[in-house]
Short mmCIF file of C-alpha atoms in Angstrom, two decimals:
data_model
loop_
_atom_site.label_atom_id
_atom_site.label_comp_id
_atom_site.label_asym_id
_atom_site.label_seq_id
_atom_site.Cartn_x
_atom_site.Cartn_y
_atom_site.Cartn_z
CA UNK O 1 -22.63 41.32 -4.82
CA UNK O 2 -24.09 38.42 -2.10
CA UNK O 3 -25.83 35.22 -3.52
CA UNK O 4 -29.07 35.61 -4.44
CA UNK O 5 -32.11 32.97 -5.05
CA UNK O 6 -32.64 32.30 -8.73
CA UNK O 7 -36.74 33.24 -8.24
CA UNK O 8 -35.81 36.34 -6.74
CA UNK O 9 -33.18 37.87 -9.47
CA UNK O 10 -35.59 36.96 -11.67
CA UNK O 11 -38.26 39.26 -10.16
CA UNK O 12 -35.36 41.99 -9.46
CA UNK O 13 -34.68 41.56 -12.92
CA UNK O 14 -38.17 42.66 -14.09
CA UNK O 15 -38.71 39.17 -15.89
CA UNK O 16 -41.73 38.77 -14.18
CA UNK O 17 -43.22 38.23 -10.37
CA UNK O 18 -41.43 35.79 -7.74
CA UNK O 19 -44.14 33.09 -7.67
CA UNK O 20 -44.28 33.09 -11.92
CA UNK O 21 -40.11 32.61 -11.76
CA UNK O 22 -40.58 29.74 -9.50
CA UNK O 23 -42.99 27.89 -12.48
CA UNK O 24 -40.69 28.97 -15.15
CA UNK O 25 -37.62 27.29 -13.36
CA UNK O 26 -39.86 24.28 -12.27
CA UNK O 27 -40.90 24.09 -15.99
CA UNK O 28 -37.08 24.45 -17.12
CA UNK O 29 -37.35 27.93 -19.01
CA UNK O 30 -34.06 28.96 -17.13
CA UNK O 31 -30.47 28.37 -17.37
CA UNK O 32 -27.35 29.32 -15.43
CA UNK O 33 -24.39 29.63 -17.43
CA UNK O 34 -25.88 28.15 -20.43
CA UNK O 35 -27.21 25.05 -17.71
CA UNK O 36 -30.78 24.15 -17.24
CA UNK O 37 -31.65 24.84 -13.70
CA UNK O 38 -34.89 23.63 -12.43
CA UNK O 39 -34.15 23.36 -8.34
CA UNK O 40 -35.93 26.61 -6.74
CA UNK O 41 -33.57 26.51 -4.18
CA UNK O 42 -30.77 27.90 -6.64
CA UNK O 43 -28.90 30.51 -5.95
CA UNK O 44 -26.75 32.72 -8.14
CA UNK O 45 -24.10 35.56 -8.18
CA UNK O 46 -25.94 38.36 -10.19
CA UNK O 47 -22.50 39.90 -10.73
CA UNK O 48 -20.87 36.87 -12.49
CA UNK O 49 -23.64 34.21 -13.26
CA UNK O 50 -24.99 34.25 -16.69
CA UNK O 51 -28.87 33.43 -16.10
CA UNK O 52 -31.31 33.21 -19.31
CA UNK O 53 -34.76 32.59 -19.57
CA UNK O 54 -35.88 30.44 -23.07
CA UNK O 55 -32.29 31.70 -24.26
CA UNK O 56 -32.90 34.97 -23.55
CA UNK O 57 -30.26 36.86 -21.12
CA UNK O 58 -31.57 38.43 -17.99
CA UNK O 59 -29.14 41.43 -16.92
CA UNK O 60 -29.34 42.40 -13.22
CA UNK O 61 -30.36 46.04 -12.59
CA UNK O 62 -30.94 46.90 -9.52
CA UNK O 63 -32.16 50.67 -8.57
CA UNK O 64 -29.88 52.45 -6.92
CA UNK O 65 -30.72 54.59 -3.55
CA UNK O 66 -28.88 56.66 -1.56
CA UNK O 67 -30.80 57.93 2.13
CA UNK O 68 -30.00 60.09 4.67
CA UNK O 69 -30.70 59.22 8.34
CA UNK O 70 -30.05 60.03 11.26
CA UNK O 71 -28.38 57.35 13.54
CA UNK O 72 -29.76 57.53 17.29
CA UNK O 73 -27.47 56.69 19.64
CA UNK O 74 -27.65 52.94 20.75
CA UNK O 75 -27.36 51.55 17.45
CA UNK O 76 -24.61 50.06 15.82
CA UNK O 77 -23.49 50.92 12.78
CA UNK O 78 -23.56 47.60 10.79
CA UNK O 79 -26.23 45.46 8.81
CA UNK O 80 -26.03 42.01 11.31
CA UNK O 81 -24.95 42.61 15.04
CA UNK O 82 -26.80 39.47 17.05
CA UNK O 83 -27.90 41.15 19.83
CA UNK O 84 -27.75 44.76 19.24
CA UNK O 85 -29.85 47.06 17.42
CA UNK O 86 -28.50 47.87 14.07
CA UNK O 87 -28.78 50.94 11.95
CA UNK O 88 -31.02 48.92 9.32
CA UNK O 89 -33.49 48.12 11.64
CA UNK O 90 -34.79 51.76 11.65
CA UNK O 91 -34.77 51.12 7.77
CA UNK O 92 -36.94 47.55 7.57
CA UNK O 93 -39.17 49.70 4.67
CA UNK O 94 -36.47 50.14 2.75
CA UNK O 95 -36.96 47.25 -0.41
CA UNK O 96 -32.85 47.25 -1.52
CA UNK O 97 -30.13 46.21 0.27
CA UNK O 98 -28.38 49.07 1.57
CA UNK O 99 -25.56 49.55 3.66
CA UNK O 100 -23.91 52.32 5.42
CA UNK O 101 -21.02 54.40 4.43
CA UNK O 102 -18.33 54.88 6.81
CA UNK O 103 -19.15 54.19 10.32
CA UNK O 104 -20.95 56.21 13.22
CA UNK O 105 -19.80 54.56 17.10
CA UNK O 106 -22.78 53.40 19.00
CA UNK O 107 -22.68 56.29 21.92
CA UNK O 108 -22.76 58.84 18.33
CA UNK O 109 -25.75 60.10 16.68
CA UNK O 110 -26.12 62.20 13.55
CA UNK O 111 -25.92 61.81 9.73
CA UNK O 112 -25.27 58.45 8.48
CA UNK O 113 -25.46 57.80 4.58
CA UNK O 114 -27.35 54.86 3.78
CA UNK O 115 -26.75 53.20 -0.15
CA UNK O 116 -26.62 50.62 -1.86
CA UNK O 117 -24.02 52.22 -4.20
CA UNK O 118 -21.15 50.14 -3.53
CA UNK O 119 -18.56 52.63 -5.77
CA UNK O 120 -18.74 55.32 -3.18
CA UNK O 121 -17.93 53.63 -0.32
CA UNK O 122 -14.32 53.88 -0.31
CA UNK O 123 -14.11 57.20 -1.36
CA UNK O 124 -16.38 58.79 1.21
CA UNK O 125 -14.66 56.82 3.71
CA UNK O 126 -10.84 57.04 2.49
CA UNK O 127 -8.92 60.40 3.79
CA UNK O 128 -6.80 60.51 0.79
CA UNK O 129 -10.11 62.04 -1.47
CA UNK O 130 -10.70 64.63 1.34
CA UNK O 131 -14.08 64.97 1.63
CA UNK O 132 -15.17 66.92 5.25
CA UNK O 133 -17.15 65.66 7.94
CA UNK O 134 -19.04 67.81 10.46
CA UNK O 135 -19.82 67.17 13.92
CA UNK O 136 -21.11 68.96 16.80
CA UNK O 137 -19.90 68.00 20.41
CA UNK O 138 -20.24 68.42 23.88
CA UNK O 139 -17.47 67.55 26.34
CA UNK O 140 -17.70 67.41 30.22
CA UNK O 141 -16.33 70.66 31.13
CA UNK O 142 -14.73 74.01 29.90
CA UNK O 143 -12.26 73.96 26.96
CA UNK O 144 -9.80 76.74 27.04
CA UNK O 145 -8.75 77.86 23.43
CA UNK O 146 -5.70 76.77 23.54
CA UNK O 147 -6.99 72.70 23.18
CA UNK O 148 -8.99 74.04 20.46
CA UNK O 149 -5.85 75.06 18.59
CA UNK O 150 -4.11 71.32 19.31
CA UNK O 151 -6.85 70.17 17.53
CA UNK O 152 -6.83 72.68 14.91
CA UNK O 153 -3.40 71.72 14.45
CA UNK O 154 -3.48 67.57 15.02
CA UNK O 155 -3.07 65.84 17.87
CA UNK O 156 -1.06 62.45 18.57
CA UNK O 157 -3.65 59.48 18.75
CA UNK O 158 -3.08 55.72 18.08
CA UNK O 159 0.46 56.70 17.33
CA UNK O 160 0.29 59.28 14.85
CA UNK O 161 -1.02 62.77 14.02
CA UNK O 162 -4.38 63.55 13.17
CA UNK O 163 -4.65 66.06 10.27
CA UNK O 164 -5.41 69.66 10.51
CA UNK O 165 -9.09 70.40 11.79
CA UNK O 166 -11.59 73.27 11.09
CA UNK O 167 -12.52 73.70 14.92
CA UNK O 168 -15.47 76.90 15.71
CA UNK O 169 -15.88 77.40 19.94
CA UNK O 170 -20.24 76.99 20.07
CA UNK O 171 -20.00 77.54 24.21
CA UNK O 172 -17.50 76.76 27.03
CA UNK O 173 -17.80 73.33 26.49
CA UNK O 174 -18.89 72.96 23.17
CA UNK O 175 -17.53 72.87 19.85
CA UNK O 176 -18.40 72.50 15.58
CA UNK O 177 -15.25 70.55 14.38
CA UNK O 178 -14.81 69.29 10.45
CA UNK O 179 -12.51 66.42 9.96
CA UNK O 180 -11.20 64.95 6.29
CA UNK O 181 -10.37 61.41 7.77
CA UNK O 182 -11.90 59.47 10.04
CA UNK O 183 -10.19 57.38 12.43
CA UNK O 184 -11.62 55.01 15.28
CA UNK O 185 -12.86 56.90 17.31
CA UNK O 186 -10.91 60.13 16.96
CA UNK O 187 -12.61 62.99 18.46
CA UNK O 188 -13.37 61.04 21.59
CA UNK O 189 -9.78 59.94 21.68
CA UNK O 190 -8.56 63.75 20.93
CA UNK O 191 -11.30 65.05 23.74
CA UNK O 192 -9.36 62.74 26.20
CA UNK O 193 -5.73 63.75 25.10
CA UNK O 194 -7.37 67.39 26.05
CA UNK O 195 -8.43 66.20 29.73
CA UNK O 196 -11.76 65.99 28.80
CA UNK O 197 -14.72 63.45 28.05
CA UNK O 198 -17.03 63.80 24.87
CA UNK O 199 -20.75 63.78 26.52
CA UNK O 200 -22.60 63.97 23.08
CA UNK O 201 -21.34 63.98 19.50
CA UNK O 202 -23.64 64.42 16.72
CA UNK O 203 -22.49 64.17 13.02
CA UNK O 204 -24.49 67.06 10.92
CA UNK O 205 -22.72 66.89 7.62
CA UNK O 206 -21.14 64.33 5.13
CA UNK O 207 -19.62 66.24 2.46
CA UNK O 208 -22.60 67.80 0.71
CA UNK O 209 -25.18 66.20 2.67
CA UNK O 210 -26.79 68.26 5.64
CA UNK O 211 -28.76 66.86 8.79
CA UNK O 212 -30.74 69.00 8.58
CA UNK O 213 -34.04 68.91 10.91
CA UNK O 214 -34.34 65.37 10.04
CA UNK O 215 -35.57 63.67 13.67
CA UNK O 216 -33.63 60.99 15.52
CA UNK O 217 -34.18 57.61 13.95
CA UNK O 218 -36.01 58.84 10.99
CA UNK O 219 -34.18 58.98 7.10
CA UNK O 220 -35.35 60.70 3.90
CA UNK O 221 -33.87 59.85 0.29
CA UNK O 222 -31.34 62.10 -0.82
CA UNK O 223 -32.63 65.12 -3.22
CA UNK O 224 -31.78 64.36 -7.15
CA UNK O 225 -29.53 67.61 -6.67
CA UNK O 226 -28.03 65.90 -3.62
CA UNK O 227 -27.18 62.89 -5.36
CA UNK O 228 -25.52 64.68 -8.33
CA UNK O 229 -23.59 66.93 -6.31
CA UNK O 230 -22.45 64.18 -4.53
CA UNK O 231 -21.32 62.27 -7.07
CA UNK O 232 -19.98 64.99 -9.45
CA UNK O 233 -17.35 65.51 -5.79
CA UNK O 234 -16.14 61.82 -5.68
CA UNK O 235 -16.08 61.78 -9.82
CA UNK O 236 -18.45 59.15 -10.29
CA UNK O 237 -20.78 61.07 -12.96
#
């Protein structure tokens, strides 16, 4: 977890409001690690730092979120990007820290999960727990069904072989395909081993997680049945 200010644990915490943790530090009712703290500038590691206030241990909970939203394309996926637009900026109302799971390329739009849940990172994002992706694209010309099938079956990229694909023909040049990995850049780079360019490519599904209707640049949270679901599949509950 990143440093945080002493004051604002505190009010995290529940102790009490941001301005009354600044007196009660001033006035030397806290300690770090058994330490009497009374600079306001402090900050702490809520994961590691033992902080009490008139002995009393404070213990760090913050509520956990997970959102749905769906990434226009221009924005990168990432938290700081000087000078680009950045998938939390559509978020600013959003009081936790959250972060995204995996990672949707700038020219992409669709379904990006949004958490601050740092346990299911890895195992959205890691091939090895196989959990399927869905994404709807549109290349610049026809696709005969024979490039379907080579990427039904895996095609050579970045010197090795993509995994077997669930591909579905939507129109001459469009196509549903479900992946369980997700490598930099891979359908684009699978689209050009084809002869082809991807125009638009739209993720619509993260494992249990739908789209939906949700419009471009807007996110809802997750439904409680969502969220267990979800977590029940990467055996986290």
């Amino acid at each position: 977890m990143d440093a945080m200010r002493l004051q604002k644990f505190l009010a995290h915490a529940g102790v009490c409001s941001r301005r009354r943790a600044e007196v009660l530090i001033q006035q030397g009712h806290v300690t770090i690690n058994g330490k009497v703290v009374t600079a306001l500038g402090t900050c702490i590691d809520p994961a590691a730092d033992r902080v009490a206030v008139d002995g009393k241990p404070v213990a760090f909970q913050e509520s956990l979120v997970y959102l749905a939203l769906n990434k226009p394309v221009g924005y990168v996926t990432s938290c700081r990007h000087p000078g680009k637009r950045v998938v939390t900026d559509l978020m600013l109302d959003v009081p936790q820290r959250i972060y995204p799971v995996g990672r949707l390329d700038k020219d992409s739009s669709g379904l990006l999960l949004m958490t601050n849940d740092g346990r299911i990172h890895h195992r959205l994002s890691h091939p090895s727990f196989d959990h399927e992706k869905e994404y709807v694209v549109a290349v610049d010309g026809p696709l005969p069904d024979a490039a379907l099938e080579r990427m039904r079956t895996g095609i050579r990229i970045l010197d090795i072989q993509t995994r077997p694909a669930e591909v579905v023909r939507l129109g001459s040049d469009r196509f549903r395909i479900i992946l369980k990995e997700g490598k930099n850049r891979q359908i684009r780079r699978m689209v050009r081993r084809l002869g082809r360019r991807v125009v638009t490519l739209e993720r619509v599904r993260v494992a249990n997680v739908h789209l939906g209707n949700l419009a471009a640049g807007r996110w809802r949270p997750l439904k409680k049945e969502e969220i267990k679901e979800l977590l029940t599949r990467l055996d986290l509950r």
